[in-house]
mmCIF file of C-alpha atoms in Angstrom:
data_model
loop_
_atom_site.group_PDB
_atom_site.id
_atom_site.type_symbol
_atom_site.label_atom_id
_atom_site.label_comp_id
_atom_site.label_asym_id
_atom_site.label_seq_id
_atom_site.Cartn_x
_atom_site.Cartn_y
_atom_site.Cartn_z
ATOM 1 C CA UNK A 1 -33.845 -0.896 -12.148
ATOM 2 C CA UNK A 2 -30.834 -3.212 -12.218
ATOM 3 C CA UNK A 3 -31.928 -6.815 -11.696
ATOM 4 C CA UNK A 4 -29.547 -7.354 -8.810
ATOM 5 C CA UNK A 5 -31.123 -4.577 -6.775
ATOM 6 C CA UNK A 6 -34.358 -4.154 -4.938
ATOM 7 C CA UNK A 7 -35.708 -0.700 -4.086
ATOM 8 C CA UNK A 8 -38.996 -0.565 -2.271
ATOM 9 C CA UNK A 9 -39.532 3.219 -2.498
ATOM 10 C CA UNK A 10 -39.004 3.982 1.079
ATOM 11 C CA UNK A 11 -35.262 3.740 1.498
ATOM 12 C CA UNK A 12 -34.941 -0.052 1.977
ATOM 13 C CA UNK A 13 -32.561 -1.079 -0.805
ATOM 14 C CA UNK A 14 -30.750 -4.371 -0.771
ATOM 15 C CA UNK A 15 -28.638 -6.476 -3.127
ATOM 16 C CA UNK A 16 -30.970 -9.318 -4.038
ATOM 17 C CA UNK A 17 -28.377 -11.954 -4.437
ATOM 18 C CA UNK A 18 -26.724 -11.188 -1.082
ATOM 19 C CA UNK A 19 -30.083 -11.013 0.540
ATOM 20 C CA UNK A 20 -31.092 -14.350 -0.874
ATOM 21 C CA UNK A 21 -27.861 -15.959 0.200
ATOM 22 C CA UNK A 22 -28.255 -14.491 3.716
ATOM 23 C CA UNK A 23 -31.828 -15.819 3.925
ATOM 24 C CA UNK A 24 -30.691 -19.455 3.604
ATOM 25 C CA UNK A 25 -29.985 -19.768 7.282
ATOM 26 C CA UNK A 26 -32.599 -17.096 8.402
ATOM 27 C CA UNK A 27 -34.983 -19.829 9.716
ATOM 28 C CA UNK A 28 -32.277 -21.423 11.783
ATOM 29 C CA UNK A 29 -31.267 -18.074 13.196
ATOM 30 C CA UNK A 30 -34.759 -17.298 14.255
ATOM 31 C CA UNK A 31 -35.147 -20.797 15.784
ATOM 32 C CA UNK A 32 -31.949 -20.336 17.808
ATOM 33 C CA UNK A 33 -32.809 -16.722 18.750
ATOM 34 C CA UNK A 34 -36.535 -16.534 19.618
ATOM 35 C CA UNK A 35 -36.148 -12.835 20.392
ATOM 36 C CA UNK A 36 -35.668 -12.265 16.613
ATOM 37 C CA UNK A 37 -39.015 -13.827 15.886
ATOM 38 C CA UNK A 38 -40.611 -11.614 18.549
ATOM 39 C CA UNK A 39 -38.858 -8.467 17.179
ATOM 40 C CA UNK A 40 -39.888 -9.299 13.571
ATOM 41 C CA UNK A 41 -43.475 -9.563 14.698
ATOM 42 C CA UNK A 42 -43.222 -6.176 16.517
ATOM 43 C CA UNK A 43 -41.784 -4.636 13.430
ATOM 44 C CA UNK A 44 -44.630 -5.898 11.259
ATOM 45 C CA UNK A 45 -47.156 -4.583 13.815
ATOM 46 C CA UNK A 46 -45.410 -1.228 13.847
ATOM 47 C CA UNK A 47 -45.395 -0.844 10.020
ATOM 48 C CA UNK A 48 -48.400 -2.741 8.715
ATOM 49 C CA UNK A 49 -50.707 0.238 8.992
ATOM 50 C CA UNK A 50 -48.247 2.499 7.189
ATOM 51 C CA UNK A 51 -45.005 4.227 7.825
ATOM 52 C CA UNK A 52 -44.895 7.617 9.506
ATOM 53 C CA UNK A 53 -44.678 10.420 6.970
ATOM 54 C CA UNK A 54 -41.406 11.927 8.150
ATOM 55 C CA UNK A 55 -37.897 12.293 6.702
ATOM 56 C CA UNK A 56 -36.671 9.177 8.530
ATOM 57 C CA UNK A 57 -39.638 6.823 9.094
ATOM 58 C CA UNK A 58 -37.543 3.892 10.191
ATOM 59 C CA UNK A 59 -35.933 5.947 12.913
ATOM 60 C CA UNK A 60 -39.389 6.716 14.321
ATOM 61 C CA UNK A 61 -40.346 3.032 14.075
ATOM 62 C CA UNK A 62 -37.061 2.076 15.856
ATOM 63 C CA UNK A 63 -37.715 4.602 18.607
ATOM 64 C CA UNK A 64 -41.205 3.256 19.129
ATOM 65 C CA UNK A 65 -39.821 -0.295 19.472
ATOM 66 C CA UNK A 66 -36.797 0.673 21.561
ATOM 67 C CA UNK A 67 -34.143 -0.595 19.075
ATOM 68 C CA UNK A 68 -31.731 0.940 16.645
ATOM 69 C CA UNK A 69 -32.821 2.168 13.266
ATOM 70 C CA UNK A 70 -30.251 -0.119 11.587
ATOM 71 C CA UNK A 71 -31.899 -3.116 13.279
ATOM 72 C CA UNK A 72 -35.275 -2.227 11.917
ATOM 73 C CA UNK A 73 -33.893 -1.865 8.387
ATOM 74 C CA UNK A 74 -31.813 -5.076 8.529
ATOM 75 C CA UNK A 75 -34.798 -7.026 9.823
ATOM 76 C CA UNK A 76 -37.045 -5.694 7.055
ATOM 77 C CA UNK A 77 -34.455 -6.634 4.494
ATOM 78 C CA UNK A 78 -34.294 -10.115 5.956
ATOM 79 C CA UNK A 79 -38.066 -10.505 5.880
ATOM 80 C CA UNK A 80 -38.255 -9.273 2.302
ATOM 81 C CA UNK A 81 -35.526 -11.755 1.295
ATOM 82 C CA UNK A 82 -37.214 -14.797 2.808
ATOM 83 C CA UNK A 83 -40.663 -13.854 1.704
ATOM 84 C CA UNK A 84 -42.346 -13.189 5.034
ATOM 85 C CA UNK A 85 -43.184 -9.692 3.634
ATOM 86 C CA UNK A 86 -43.553 -9.164 -0.082
ATOM 87 C CA UNK A 87 -42.826 -5.535 -0.569
ATOM 88 C CA UNK A 88 -42.625 -2.084 1.009
ATOM 89 C CA UNK A 89 -44.154 0.735 -0.937
ATOM 90 C CA UNK A 90 -46.779 3.382 -1.342
ATOM 91 C CA UNK A 91 -50.366 2.175 -1.972
ATOM 92 C CA UNK A 92 -52.302 4.774 -3.944
ATOM 93 C CA UNK A 93 -56.075 5.250 -3.558
ATOM 94 C CA UNK A 94 -56.986 4.474 -7.159
ATOM 95 C CA UNK A 95 -60.456 6.082 -6.690
ATOM 96 C CA UNK A 96 -58.855 9.362 -5.691
ATOM 97 C CA UNK A 97 -56.639 9.399 -8.794
ATOM 98 C CA UNK A 98 -59.460 8.754 -11.163
ATOM 99 C CA UNK A 99 -59.471 4.896 -11.576
ATOM 100 C CA UNK A 100 -63.108 4.366 -10.593
ATOM 101 C CA UNK A 101 -64.002 1.459 -12.769
ATOM 102 C CA UNK A 102 -62.830 -1.768 -11.045
ATOM 103 C CA UNK A 103 -63.580 -4.930 -13.058
ATOM 104 C CA UNK A 104 -62.873 -8.446 -11.798
ATOM 105 C CA UNK A 105 -62.733 -10.444 -15.053
ATOM 106 C CA UNK A 106 -63.527 -14.120 -14.575
ATOM 107 C CA UNK A 107 -62.476 -16.838 -16.998
ATOM 108 C CA UNK A 108 -63.424 -20.444 -17.595
ATOM 109 C CA UNK A 109 -59.969 -21.724 -18.643
ATOM 110 C CA UNK A 110 -59.246 -25.304 -19.661
ATOM 111 C CA UNK A 111 -57.743 -27.128 -16.658
ATOM 112 C CA UNK A 112 -54.782 -28.382 -18.645
ATOM 113 C CA UNK A 113 -53.774 -24.766 -19.456
ATOM 114 C CA UNK A 114 -54.879 -22.820 -16.396
ATOM 115 C CA UNK A 115 -51.384 -22.508 -14.912
ATOM 116 C CA UNK A 116 -49.805 -21.258 -18.138
ATOM 117 C CA UNK A 117 -52.676 -18.917 -18.898
ATOM 118 C CA UNK A 118 -52.756 -17.551 -15.351
ATOM 119 C CA UNK A 119 -49.046 -16.810 -15.322
ATOM 120 C CA UNK A 120 -49.247 -15.059 -18.655
ATOM 121 C CA UNK A 121 -52.224 -12.912 -17.690
ATOM 122 C CA UNK A 122 -50.578 -12.081 -14.414
ATOM 123 C CA UNK A 123 -47.618 -10.617 -16.235
ATOM 124 C CA UNK A 124 -49.781 -7.917 -17.952
ATOM 125 C CA UNK A 125 -49.037 -4.509 -16.495
ATOM 126 C CA UNK A 126 -52.686 -3.542 -16.265
ATOM 127 C CA UNK A 127 -53.664 -6.659 -14.274
ATOM 128 C CA UNK A 128 -53.281 -5.833 -10.579
ATOM 129 C CA UNK A 129 -54.485 -9.195 -9.088
ATOM 130 C CA UNK A 130 -54.613 -12.577 -10.665
ATOM 131 C CA UNK A 131 -55.811 -15.765 -8.937
ATOM 132 C CA UNK A 132 -56.622 -19.341 -9.758
ATOM 133 C CA UNK A 133 -59.714 -20.442 -7.779
ATOM 134 C CA UNK A 134 -61.891 -23.544 -7.847
ATOM 135 C CA UNK A 135 -65.060 -23.751 -9.938
ATOM 136 C CA UNK A 136 -68.367 -24.394 -8.209
ATOM 137 C CA UNK A 137 -70.298 -26.249 -10.868
ATOM 138 C CA UNK A 138 -72.903 -26.072 -12.236
ATOM 139 C CA UNK A 139 -73.474 -22.401 -11.108
ATOM 140 C CA UNK A 140 -69.922 -21.017 -11.272
ATOM 141 C CA UNK A 141 -67.716 -22.336 -14.028
ATOM 142 C CA UNK A 142 -64.837 -19.758 -13.651
ATOM 143 C CA UNK A 143 -61.449 -20.666 -12.365
ATOM 144 C CA UNK A 144 -59.256 -17.636 -13.273
ATOM 145 C CA UNK A 145 -59.695 -14.199 -11.857
ATOM 146 C CA UNK A 146 -57.928 -11.039 -13.087
ATOM 147 C CA UNK A 147 -58.627 -7.548 -11.772
ATOM 148 C CA UNK A 148 -58.292 -4.444 -13.926
ATOM 149 C CA UNK A 149 -58.716 -0.765 -13.006
ATOM 150 C CA UNK A 150 -59.625 2.041 -15.419
ATOM 151 C CA UNK A 151 -61.083 5.490 -15.493
ATOM 152 C CA UNK A 152 -64.303 4.261 -17.112
ATOM 153 C CA UNK A 153 -66.233 1.060 -17.565
ATOM 154 C CA UNK A 154 -65.606 1.185 -21.249
ATOM 155 C CA UNK A 155 -61.835 1.468 -20.683
ATOM 156 C CA UNK A 156 -61.960 -1.461 -18.245
ATOM 157 C CA UNK A 157 -63.882 -3.561 -20.758
ATOM 158 C CA UNK A 158 -61.263 -2.759 -23.348
ATOM 159 C CA UNK A 159 -58.608 -4.123 -21.125
ATOM 160 C CA UNK A 160 -60.616 -7.348 -20.627
ATOM 161 C CA UNK A 161 -60.884 -7.610 -24.496
ATOM 162 C CA UNK A 162 -57.049 -7.263 -24.596
ATOM 163 C CA UNK A 163 -56.825 -10.252 -22.203
ATOM 164 C CA UNK A 164 -59.239 -12.240 -24.257
ATOM 165 C CA UNK A 165 -57.323 -11.521 -27.492
ATOM 166 C CA UNK A 166 -54.047 -12.499 -25.820
ATOM 167 C CA UNK A 167 -55.540 -15.834 -24.597
ATOM 168 C CA UNK A 168 -57.094 -16.530 -28.006
ATOM 169 C CA UNK A 169 -53.816 -15.832 -29.792
ATOM 170 C CA UNK A 170 -51.416 -17.617 -27.425
ATOM 171 C CA UNK A 171 -53.619 -20.384 -26.001
ATOM 172 C CA UNK A 172 -56.233 -21.242 -28.732
ATOM 173 C CA UNK A 173 -59.231 -22.935 -27.283
ATOM 174 C CA UNK A 174 -58.268 -22.424 -23.697
ATOM 175 C CA UNK A 175 -61.080 -20.060 -22.756
ATOM 176 C CA UNK A 176 -64.564 -21.376 -22.867
ATOM 177 C CA UNK A 177 -66.400 -18.385 -21.437
ATOM 178 C CA UNK A 178 -65.836 -15.216 -19.480
ATOM 179 C CA UNK A 179 -67.541 -12.372 -17.649
ATOM 180 C CA UNK A 180 -66.724 -9.148 -15.780
ATOM 181 C CA UNK A 181 -67.901 -8.207 -12.285
ATOM 182 C CA UNK A 182 -67.715 -4.488 -11.574
ATOM 183 C CA UNK A 183 -67.557 -2.976 -8.031
ATOM 184 C CA UNK A 184 -70.663 -1.129 -7.011
ATOM 185 C CA UNK A 185 -69.006 0.409 -3.932
ATOM 186 C CA UNK A 186 -66.371 -0.119 -1.340
ATOM 187 C CA UNK A 187 -67.555 -1.546 1.957
ATOM 188 C CA UNK A 188 -64.077 -2.212 3.279
ATOM 189 C CA UNK A 189 -60.619 -2.208 1.697
ATOM 190 C CA UNK A 190 -57.441 -3.018 3.612
ATOM 191 C CA UNK A 191 -54.532 -5.350 3.477
ATOM 192 C CA UNK A 192 -53.948 -8.226 5.740
ATOM 193 C CA UNK A 193 -53.361 -7.156 9.312
ATOM 194 C CA UNK A 194 -52.053 -9.445 12.052
ATOM 195 C CA UNK A 195 -53.608 -8.663 15.413
ATOM 196 C CA UNK A 196 -52.255 -7.375 18.662
ATOM 197 C CA UNK A 197 -50.520 -4.080 19.328
ATOM 198 C CA UNK A 198 -50.716 -2.257 15.935
ATOM 199 C CA UNK A 199 -49.100 1.187 15.957
ATOM 200 C CA UNK A 200 -50.606 4.414 14.656
ATOM 201 C CA UNK A 201 -48.456 7.394 13.637
ATOM 202 C CA UNK A 202 -51.327 9.795 12.781
ATOM 203 C CA UNK A 203 -50.270 12.091 15.569
ATOM 204 C CA UNK A 204 -46.923 12.908 13.944
#
């Protein structure tokens, strides 16, 4: 995809440079127009559980909120541009498509190199989540977390070995120890939800 464009897979497509420029005064616009802040929250509530599976999902959202479809789309573009929402896209059930081995690899990385190592590991295509978190010594020495998914435990462990090889090659001596925590079962899995007035489209 061209670098200047953002396509979120659901029809929201915006020129990134124009959106970024427009976002410079977005905060002041919201401050001077409190109704915008209220509308943005209502749009988030109406979309956070998923978009309706219809030909024009934003039209349905707009009808639910009592505004024009173009307003919903423009507000989503603005929220994407200023970072209040990160992306709009399909979220696959990785278990249903065969990725049943979920390994959270944990790493004891030298503090002087943690940021560089974390950014590098986070750029790997097969790493879905990458976090820096505090150690809890003496029991928990790990300060970098990187999640990998695979069809088998062996394949997941091979991915972790790839990470280890990369760190050893590019950041010699940075990693002191590591481990992998595999999921035994899902008790709950959902994204962040803000409360109050969430909308369901399961009836459509």
